[in-house]
Short mmCIF file of C-alpha atoms (C1' of nucleotides) in Angstrom, two decimals:
data_model
loop_
_atom_site.label_atom_id
_atom_site.label_comp_id
_atom_site.label_asym_id
_atom_site.label_seq_id
_atom_site.Cartn_x
_atom_site.Cartn_y
_atom_site.Cartn_z
CA UNK G 73 -13.03 35.89 -4.57
CA UNK G 74 -11.52 33.61 -7.25
CA UNK G 75 -8.07 32.42 -6.18
CA UNK G 76 -5.21 33.63 -8.26
CA UNK G 77 -2.84 31.34 -10.45
CA UNK G 78 -0.28 30.03 -7.75
CA UNK G 79 0.73 27.74 -10.63
CA UNK G 80 0.30 24.24 -9.06
CA UNK G 81 0.65 21.97 -12.08
CA UNK G 82 -1.13 18.53 -11.96
CA UNK G 83 0.44 15.76 -13.74
CA UNK G 84 -1.94 13.82 -15.60
CA UNK G 85 -0.56 10.24 -17.12
CA UNK G 86 -3.52 8.60 -19.23
CA UNK G 87 -6.50 10.43 -20.45
CA UNK G 88 -9.18 7.96 -21.73
CA UNK G 89 -11.00 4.72 -20.37
CA UNK G 90 -13.29 6.17 -18.47
CA UNK G 91 -16.15 3.76 -17.93
CA UNK G 92 -15.61 0.35 -16.58
CA UNK G 93 -16.61 -2.91 -18.42
CA UNK G 94 -17.07 -4.79 -15.43
CA UNK G 95 -17.44 -2.79 -12.42
CA UNK G 96 -19.50 -3.87 -9.19
CA UNK G 97 -22.28 -1.69 -9.42
CA UNK G 98 -24.32 -1.23 -12.91
CA UNK G 99 -23.74 2.55 -12.64
CA UNK G 100 -20.14 2.34 -11.52
CA UNK G 101 -18.03 4.56 -13.34
CA UNK G 102 -14.19 4.64 -12.81
CA UNK G 103 -12.25 7.25 -11.65
CA UNK G 104 -9.42 7.91 -13.99
CA UNK G 105 -6.44 10.36 -13.24
CA UNK G 106 -8.31 13.51 -14.60
CA UNK G 107 -11.29 12.61 -12.20
CA UNK G 108 -9.15 11.98 -9.27
CA UNK G 109 -7.29 15.32 -9.98
CA UNK G 110 -10.58 17.07 -10.36
CA UNK G 111 -11.72 15.84 -7.24
CA UNK G 112 -8.66 16.51 -5.40
CA UNK G 113 -8.43 20.20 -6.74
CA UNK G 114 -12.07 20.77 -5.76
CA UNK G 115 -11.36 19.64 -2.25
CA UNK G 116 -8.77 22.19 -2.13
CA UNK G 117 -10.61 25.24 -3.45
CA UNK G 118 -14.22 24.76 -4.61
CA UNK G 119 -14.16 28.24 -5.76
CA UNK G 120 -11.72 28.20 -8.18
CA UNK G 121 -13.03 29.05 -11.87
CA UNK G 122 -13.70 26.10 -14.26
CA UNK G 123 -11.09 27.97 -16.35
CA UNK G 124 -8.22 27.74 -13.95
CA UNK G 125 -9.16 24.18 -13.03
CA UNK G 126 -8.75 23.36 -16.74
CA UNK G 127 -5.69 25.13 -16.79
CA UNK G 128 -4.14 23.09 -14.13
CA UNK G 129 -5.01 20.10 -15.43
CA UNK G 130 -3.94 20.56 -19.01
CA UNK G 131 -7.55 20.18 -20.32
CA UNK G 132 -10.35 22.38 -22.38
CA UNK G 133 -12.66 24.15 -20.02
CA UNK G 134 -15.35 22.45 -21.95
CA UNK G 135 -14.20 19.13 -21.28
CA UNK G 136 -13.60 19.98 -17.49
CA UNK G 137 -17.05 21.65 -17.02
CA UNK G 138 -18.31 18.10 -18.51
CA UNK G 139 -16.36 16.24 -16.00
CA UNK G 140 -17.23 18.22 -12.95
CA UNK G 141 -21.07 17.74 -13.78
CA UNK G 142 -20.42 14.44 -14.15
CA UNK G 143 -18.67 14.02 -10.89
CA UNK G 144 -21.41 16.00 -9.05
CA UNK G 145 -24.06 13.70 -11.13
CA UNK G 146 -22.37 10.38 -10.05
CA UNK G 147 -22.35 11.26 -6.29
CA UNK G 148 -18.72 11.72 -6.14
CA UNK G 149 -18.87 15.30 -5.20
CA UNK G 150 -21.70 15.87 -2.88
CA UNK G 151 -21.42 19.43 -2.30
CA UNK G 152 -19.74 22.63 -1.83
CA UNK G 153 -19.35 24.14 1.56
CA UNK G 154 -17.48 27.19 3.21
CA UNK G 155 -15.40 26.11 6.35
CA UNK G 156 -15.40 28.17 9.01
CA UNK G 157 -13.44 29.09 11.87
CA UNK G 158 -15.00 28.02 15.29
CA UNK G 159 -13.00 30.53 17.27
CA UNK G 160 -14.47 33.54 15.31
CA UNK G 161 -17.71 31.97 15.63
CA UNK G 162 -17.59 32.03 19.32
CA UNK G 163 -17.08 28.18 19.86
CA UNK G 164 -13.55 27.92 21.03
CA UNK G 165 -13.97 24.95 23.50
CA UNK G 166 -14.18 21.64 21.96
CA UNK G 167 -14.96 18.19 23.10
CA UNK G 168 -15.85 14.62 22.49
CA UNK G 169 -18.58 13.25 24.26
CA UNK G 170 -18.52 9.07 24.65
CA UNK G 171 -22.10 8.27 25.43
CA UNK G 172 -23.71 4.88 26.13
CA UNK G 173 -27.35 4.67 25.71
CA UNK G 174 -30.13 1.89 26.71
CA UNK G 175 -31.93 -0.04 25.62
CA UNK G 176 -30.09 -0.42 22.09
CA UNK G 177 -32.08 -0.88 19.20
CA UNK G 178 -32.68 0.72 15.70
CA UNK G 179 -35.44 3.11 16.93
CA UNK G 180 -33.84 4.38 20.10
CA UNK G 181 -30.65 5.09 18.25
CA UNK G 182 -32.03 6.70 15.32
CA UNK G 183 -34.11 9.18 17.84
CA UNK G 184 -31.01 10.09 19.86
CA UNK G 185 -28.80 10.73 16.94
CA UNK G 186 -31.94 13.01 15.41
CA UNK G 187 -31.80 14.59 18.72
CA UNK G 188 -27.95 15.19 18.70
CA UNK G 189 -27.74 16.74 15.47
CA UNK G 190 -30.61 19.05 16.35
CA UNK G 191 -28.25 20.62 18.99
CA UNK G 192 -26.39 23.39 17.48
CA UNK G 193 -23.30 22.77 19.59
CA UNK G 194 -22.81 19.48 17.84
CA UNK G 195 -20.55 19.38 15.17
CA UNK G 196 -20.26 15.66 14.22
CA UNK G 197 -22.10 12.18 15.39
CA UNK G 198 -20.20 8.89 15.07
CA UNK G 199 -22.57 5.92 16.01
CA UNK G 200 -20.02 3.37 16.96
CA UNK G 201 -19.22 -0.27 18.01
CA UNK G 202 -17.61 -1.29 21.09
CA UNK G 203 -17.67 0.11 24.47
CA UNK G 204 -19.66 3.11 23.51
CA UNK G 205 -22.58 3.53 21.29
CA UNK G 206 -22.14 7.62 20.51
CA UNK G 207 -18.99 9.80 19.97
CA UNK G 208 -20.25 13.35 19.79
CA UNK G 209 -17.89 16.03 18.88
CA UNK G 210 -19.10 19.65 20.42
CA UNK G 211 -17.75 23.08 20.13
CA UNK G 212 -18.98 25.57 22.61
CA UNK G 213 -18.44 29.49 23.71
CA UNK G 214 -16.46 28.08 27.01
CA UNK G 215 -16.54 25.46 29.74
CA UNK G 216 -19.80 26.48 31.52
CA UNK G 217 -21.64 26.04 28.16
CA UNK G 218 -20.26 22.55 27.86
CA UNK G 219 -21.45 21.90 31.37
CA UNK G 220 -24.93 23.28 30.59
CA UNK G 221 -25.08 21.15 27.50
CA UNK G 222 -24.39 17.90 29.24
CA UNK G 223 -26.50 18.79 32.56
CA UNK G 224 -29.69 20.55 30.65
CA UNK G 225 -29.52 18.53 27.42
CA UNK G 226 -27.78 15.07 27.27
CA UNK G 227 -28.29 14.10 30.77
CA UNK G 228 -31.83 14.91 30.71
CA UNK G 229 -32.64 12.21 28.12
CA UNK G 230 -33.74 8.83 29.60
CA UNK G 231 -31.90 6.64 27.05
CA UNK G 232 -28.44 8.07 28.34
CA UNK G 233 -26.79 5.59 30.83
CA UNK G 234 -23.35 7.02 30.61
CA UNK G 235 -21.44 9.85 29.10
CA UNK G 236 -17.88 10.78 29.36
CA UNK G 237 -16.36 13.83 28.09
CA UNK G 238 -12.81 14.30 27.13
CA UNK G 239 -11.40 17.92 25.88
CA UNK G 240 -10.20 18.20 22.62
CA UNK G 241 -6.63 20.06 22.41
CA UNK G 242 -6.29 19.98 18.86
CA UNK G 243 -8.32 18.94 15.83
CA UNK G 244 -6.93 18.60 12.15
CA UNK G 245 -8.93 17.28 9.63
CA UNK G 246 -7.28 15.97 6.42
CA UNK G 247 -8.98 18.47 3.76
CA UNK G 248 -8.20 16.15 0.82
CA UNK G 249 -9.52 13.00 0.62
CA UNK G 250 -7.87 10.76 -2.03
CA UNK G 251 -9.52 7.65 -3.43
CA UNK G 252 -7.69 4.47 -2.27
CA UNK G 253 -6.81 1.53 -4.93
CA UNK G 254 -8.78 -1.65 -4.30
CA UNK G 255 -5.73 -3.60 -3.57
CA UNK G 256 -2.07 -3.00 -2.40
CA UNK G 257 -1.90 -1.48 -6.21
CA UNK S 127 -23.36 24.09 -11.61
CA UNK S 128 -24.69 27.11 -10.24
CA UNK S 129 -27.85 25.77 -8.18
CA UNK S 130 -31.47 26.89 -9.42
CA UNK S 131 -33.40 29.26 -7.19
CA UNK S 132 -35.19 27.23 -4.38
CA UNK S 133 -36.55 30.22 -2.98
CA UNK S 134 -35.27 29.82 0.36
CA UNK S 135 -35.83 33.33 1.86
CA UNK S 136 -33.42 34.23 4.76
CA UNK S 137 -35.00 36.74 7.08
CA UNK S 138 -32.75 39.42 8.58
CA UNK S 139 -33.76 41.47 11.26
CA UNK S 140 -31.34 44.45 12.15
CA UNK S 141 -28.94 45.32 9.14
CA UNK S 142 -26.50 47.95 10.82
CA UNK S 143 -23.70 48.13 13.83
CA UNK S 144 -20.92 45.92 12.10
CA UNK S 145 -18.05 46.97 14.39
CA UNK S 146 -17.75 46.51 17.86
CA UNK S 147 -17.04 49.17 20.22
CA UNK S 148 -15.14 47.18 22.82
CA UNK S 149 -14.65 43.60 21.31
CA UNK S 150 -12.06 41.18 23.29
CA UNK S 151 -9.50 41.73 20.32
CA UNK S 152 -8.39 44.86 18.48
CA UNK S 153 -9.30 43.22 15.18
CA UNK S 154 -12.61 41.56 16.55
CA UNK S 155 -15.43 42.36 14.47
CA UNK S 156 -18.98 41.58 15.58
CA UNK S 157 -21.09 39.12 13.30
CA UNK S 158 -24.29 40.98 12.70
CA UNK S 159 -27.69 39.13 11.34
CA UNK S 160 -26.34 39.62 7.73
CA UNK S 161 -23.03 37.92 8.49
CA UNK S 162 -24.34 34.94 10.29
CA UNK S 163 -26.57 34.71 7.09
CA UNK S 164 -24.02 35.07 4.78
CA UNK S 165 -21.67 32.24 6.39
CA UNK S 166 -24.76 29.81 7.04
CA UNK S 167 -25.60 29.97 3.42
CA UNK S 168 -22.34 29.44 1.96
CA UNK S 169 -21.76 26.63 4.29
CA UNK S 170 -25.06 25.07 2.89
CA UNK S 171 -23.59 25.78 -0.87
CA UNK S 172 -20.70 27.37 -1.69
CA UNK S 173 -20.87 27.62 -5.00
CA UNK S 174 -24.03 29.75 -5.46
CA UNK S 175 -23.47 32.88 -7.07
CA UNK S 176 -23.14 36.25 -5.38
CA UNK S 177 -26.11 37.46 -7.13
CA UNK S 178 -28.21 34.61 -5.85
CA UNK S 179 -26.78 34.90 -2.17
CA UNK S 180 -27.47 38.62 -2.42
CA UNK S 181 -31.21 37.63 -3.59
CA UNK S 182 -31.82 35.36 -0.73
CA UNK S 183 -30.48 38.10 1.89
CA UNK S 184 -32.20 40.91 0.38
CA UNK S 185 -29.15 43.06 -0.26
CA UNK S 186 -27.47 44.24 -3.33
CA UNK S 187 -24.92 42.02 -4.82
CA UNK S 188 -21.87 44.68 -4.48
CA UNK S 189 -22.79 44.88 -0.62
CA UNK S 190 -23.25 41.03 -0.55
CA UNK S 191 -19.55 40.78 -2.35
CA UNK S 192 -18.20 43.09 0.17
CA UNK S 193 -19.50 41.31 2.97
CA UNK S 194 -18.15 37.79 1.78
CA UNK S 195 -14.60 39.31 1.07
CA UNK S 196 -14.68 40.88 4.71
CA UNK S 197 -15.51 37.56 6.26
CA UNK S 198 -12.73 35.55 4.02
CA UNK S 199 -10.05 38.39 5.05
CA UNK S 200 -11.38 38.20 8.76
CA UNK S 201 -10.80 34.50 8.73
CA UNK S 202 -14.09 33.73 9.73
CA UNK S 203 -14.46 31.84 6.37
CA UNK S 204 -11.63 29.74 5.83
CA UNK S 205 -12.02 27.88 2.61
CA UNK S 206 -14.12 26.33 0.30
CA UNK S 207 -14.19 22.50 0.04
CA UNK S 208 -15.88 20.30 -2.19
CA UNK S 209 -17.27 17.32 0.15
CA UNK S 210 -17.26 13.84 -1.40
CA UNK S 211 -18.91 10.39 -0.92
CA UNK S 212 -16.63 7.86 1.01
CA UNK S 213 -18.09 4.96 -1.20
CA UNK S 214 -17.40 6.31 -4.41
CA UNK S 215 -13.98 6.84 -3.49
CA UNK S 216 -13.45 3.18 -2.73
CA UNK S 217 -13.62 3.98 1.16
CA UNK S 218 -16.55 2.34 2.63
CA UNK S 219 -15.40 1.15 5.76
CA UNK S 220 -14.75 3.75 8.47
CA UNK S 221 -13.57 3.26 11.94
CA UNK S 222 -12.25 5.51 15.10
CA UNK S 223 -8.89 4.36 16.37
CA UNK S 224 -8.18 5.45 20.24
CA UNK S 225 -4.41 5.32 20.80
CA UNK S 226 -2.40 5.99 23.60
CA UNK S 227 1.10 6.76 23.34
CA UNK S 228 4.19 7.05 25.33
CA UNK S 229 6.15 9.05 26.71
CA UNK S 230 3.65 11.94 26.43
CA UNK S 231 5.26 15.22 25.62
CA UNK S 232 5.00 18.06 23.26
CA UNK S 233 7.53 16.90 20.55
CA UNK S 234 6.25 13.25 20.80
CA UNK S 235 2.78 14.21 20.21
CA UNK S 236 3.25 16.69 17.59
CA UNK S 237 5.40 13.89 15.73
CA UNK S 238 2.88 11.31 15.98
CA UNK S 239 -0.10 13.76 14.83
CA UNK S 240 2.28 14.66 11.79
CA UNK S 241 2.55 11.02 11.25
CA UNK S 242 -1.03 10.55 11.19
CA UNK S 243 -2.25 12.97 9.12
CA UNK S 244 0.30 11.96 6.36
CA UNK S 245 -1.79 8.73 6.20
CA UNK S 246 -4.18 8.73 3.41
CA UNK S 247 -6.12 6.45 5.01
CA UNK S 248 -6.89 9.03 8.07
CA UNK S 249 -9.82 11.64 7.45
CA UNK S 250 -9.53 13.38 10.98
CA UNK S 251 -7.12 13.33 14.33
CA UNK S 252 -7.95 14.66 17.64
CA UNK S 253 -5.85 15.09 20.29
CA UNK S 254 -7.74 14.80 23.44
CA UNK S 255 -7.42 14.70 26.81
CA UNK S 256 -8.48 11.73 29.14
CA UNK S 257 -7.87 8.19 28.96
CA UNK S 258 -6.50 8.10 25.31
CA UNK S 259 -4.25 10.55 23.54
CA UNK S 260 -5.58 10.29 20.11
CA UNK S 261 -8.84 9.70 18.50
CA UNK S 262 -8.26 8.93 14.61
CA UNK S 263 -11.22 8.72 12.11
CA UNK S 264 -9.94 6.51 9.26
CA UNK S 265 -11.61 5.50 5.98
CA UNK S 266 -10.63 2.37 4.19
CA UNK S 267 -11.34 0.09 1.17
CA UNK S 268 -12.50 -3.11 3.39
CA UNK S 269 -11.53 -4.31 6.67
CA UNK S 270 -8.25 -6.13 5.59
CA UNK S 271 -7.06 -2.72 4.62
CA UNK S 272 -8.02 -1.55 8.18
CA UNK S 273 -5.95 -4.39 9.48
CA UNK S 274 -3.21 -3.61 7.50
CA UNK S 275 -3.11 -0.12 8.38
CA UNK S 276 -3.00 -1.09 12.32
CA UNK S 277 -0.29 -3.65 11.66
CA UNK S 278 1.88 -2.19 9.20
CA UNK S 279 1.63 1.53 10.12
CA UNK S 280 0.16 2.31 13.57
CA UNK S 281 1.84 -0.38 15.54
CA UNK S 282 5.21 -0.22 13.99
CA UNK S 283 5.66 3.20 15.87
CA UNK S 284 7.40 2.78 19.34
CA UNK S 285 5.62 5.63 20.87
CA UNK S 286 1.90 3.52 20.39
CA UNK S 287 1.39 1.54 23.74
CA UNK S 288 -2.29 0.86 22.91
CA UNK S 289 -4.83 1.11 20.33
CA UNK S 290 -8.50 0.20 20.28
CA UNK S 291 -10.26 0.24 17.13
CA UNK S 292 -14.28 0.69 16.89
CA UNK S 293 -16.07 0.40 13.65
CA UNK S 294 -18.11 3.29 12.76
CA UNK S 295 -21.94 2.67 11.83
CA UNK S 296 -22.78 5.84 11.01
CA UNK S 297 -21.31 9.25 10.84
CA UNK S 298 -23.40 12.40 10.37
CA UNK S 299 -21.90 16.04 10.29
CA UNK S 300 -23.85 19.10 10.88
CA UNK S 301 -22.98 20.81 7.81
CA UNK S 302 -23.97 24.25 8.91
CA UNK S 303 -22.12 25.58 12.02
CA UNK S 304 -23.73 28.72 13.36
CA UNK S 305 -22.16 31.28 15.61
CA UNK S 306 -23.21 30.86 19.36
CA UNK S 307 -23.95 33.84 21.58
CA UNK S 308 -21.71 34.48 24.62
CA UNK S 309 -24.42 33.66 27.24
CA UNK S 310 -27.78 32.07 27.20
CA UNK S 311 -28.94 35.32 25.37
"C1'" DC B 212 -26.21 50.93 -3.70
"C1'" DG B 213 -26.06 50.97 -8.43
"C1'" DT B 214 -23.33 51.01 -12.84
"C1'" DG B 215 -20.77 48.77 -16.75
"C1'" DA B 216 -16.41 47.14 -18.72
"C1'" DA B 217 -13.93 42.71 -18.25
"C1'" DA B 218 -14.43 37.76 -17.30
"C1'" DA B 219 -16.66 33.28 -16.80
"C1'" DT B 220 -20.16 30.11 -17.64
"C1'" DG B 221 -22.13 26.82 -20.17
"C1'" DA B 222 -24.69 25.08 -24.50
"C1'" DC B 223 -23.72 23.79 -29.17
"C1'" DG B 224 -21.62 21.46 -33.13
"C1'" DA B 225 -17.59 19.73 -35.00
"C1'" DC B 226 -13.74 16.80 -34.66
"C1'" DT B 227 -11.14 12.31 -33.09
"C1'" DA B 228 -10.01 7.44 -31.94
"C1'" DT V 89 -20.06 6.01 -29.66
"C1'" DA V 90 -18.06 8.24 -26.23
"C1'" DG V 91 -14.79 11.59 -25.02
"C1'" DT V 92 -12.73 16.14 -26.16
"C1'" DC V 93 -12.25 20.57 -27.78
"C1'" DG V 94 -13.19 25.67 -29.92
"C1'" DT V 95 -16.81 29.21 -29.98
"C1'" DC V 96 -19.87 32.61 -28.45
"C1'" DA V 97 -24.33 34.38 -26.55
"C1'" DT V 98 -25.56 34.73 -21.95
"C1'" DT V 99 -24.51 35.52 -17.27
"C1'" DT V 100 -21.63 37.05 -13.41
"C1'" DT V 101 -18.22 39.50 -11.28
"C1'" DC V 102 -16.21 43.53 -9.09
"C1'" DA V 103 -13.86 48.22 -9.07
"C1'" DC V 104 -15.49 52.51 -9.11
"C1'" DG V 105 -18.81 56.52 -8.65
#
DNA sequence: CGTGAAAATGACGACTA
DNA sequence: TAGTCGTCATTTTCACG
């Protein structure tokens, strides 16, 4: 399972200066270059061994382990997930549903959001400002199933006043999310 | 790092009948209940040890390892990713950009998609049918940065004819994606 | 599915700036 | 004092029977 060494060297410039003196929050800790590199690498492959990760970053395995644990404890790394292929899970048809609900209010929104996330067809729920209130990413086995989802589940809800569905031709997710600097630095 | 035993027993009914006799594709292999359970568990925690995974599923570690490898080789499991907290990466502001481009055509779409995914602010790109051509999920440090992204990057592109941006109040992703049965079964 | 050699983990104490 | 490193007992992996 553990990946083989593809020799991707990660260049790390400075090593020290870990904790900020005057960060916004009390528990705010600065991400130095090593932390960023660890987060980047673990987003690429969360199952590489600690030894391999350490070797890529040119630090000792024990140091690396400590860093990873700290990142997890700090809440920077929130979990480790296997990613799956939707086609092999019999869900090749994807769509985006733009839904408007009424009346707008915290409780109604929260309840409808809970409802959406409980549906197995739903991959992702965005609560948005602007013309629509919800954008829902769904994946289903076929078009019939999408129709059934709309008719038997979504439209049955009293709060739904409008729903436009768009087919998704392609969906590419940026698998490595980097920290962004505060300013144009 | 390895999680401690939270004693979540997974009930598996039938064990055998792994390969389909008449699947659609030649290399098509059916997902039995053990495979589904493995995929579900590894989506929840990709770093649990093989032993622990096997214990949850009430199968031998060697069997479990073989199953996981097969799922990876079959392309059901496409990778293992660490998930991160956008706030700790200094990207608390999220938005959805609905973009229309012209002229529509395979090359223009492909080129613009490549451009979008190369931007560090971009989390996810949907190529969709309907009124808009692209839906882009972005996360930035602040509103200024969003404005800068639109002005300095998106609107600079000649193919962009329209872009509406909506703020995202909340985004919840279904972290465990289950296989769906072919019919109403 | 069980076994066992080889490998990785992770706790601990020493070291350094 | 906070971060890093080397060591090693314990745990895990994974090829083979």
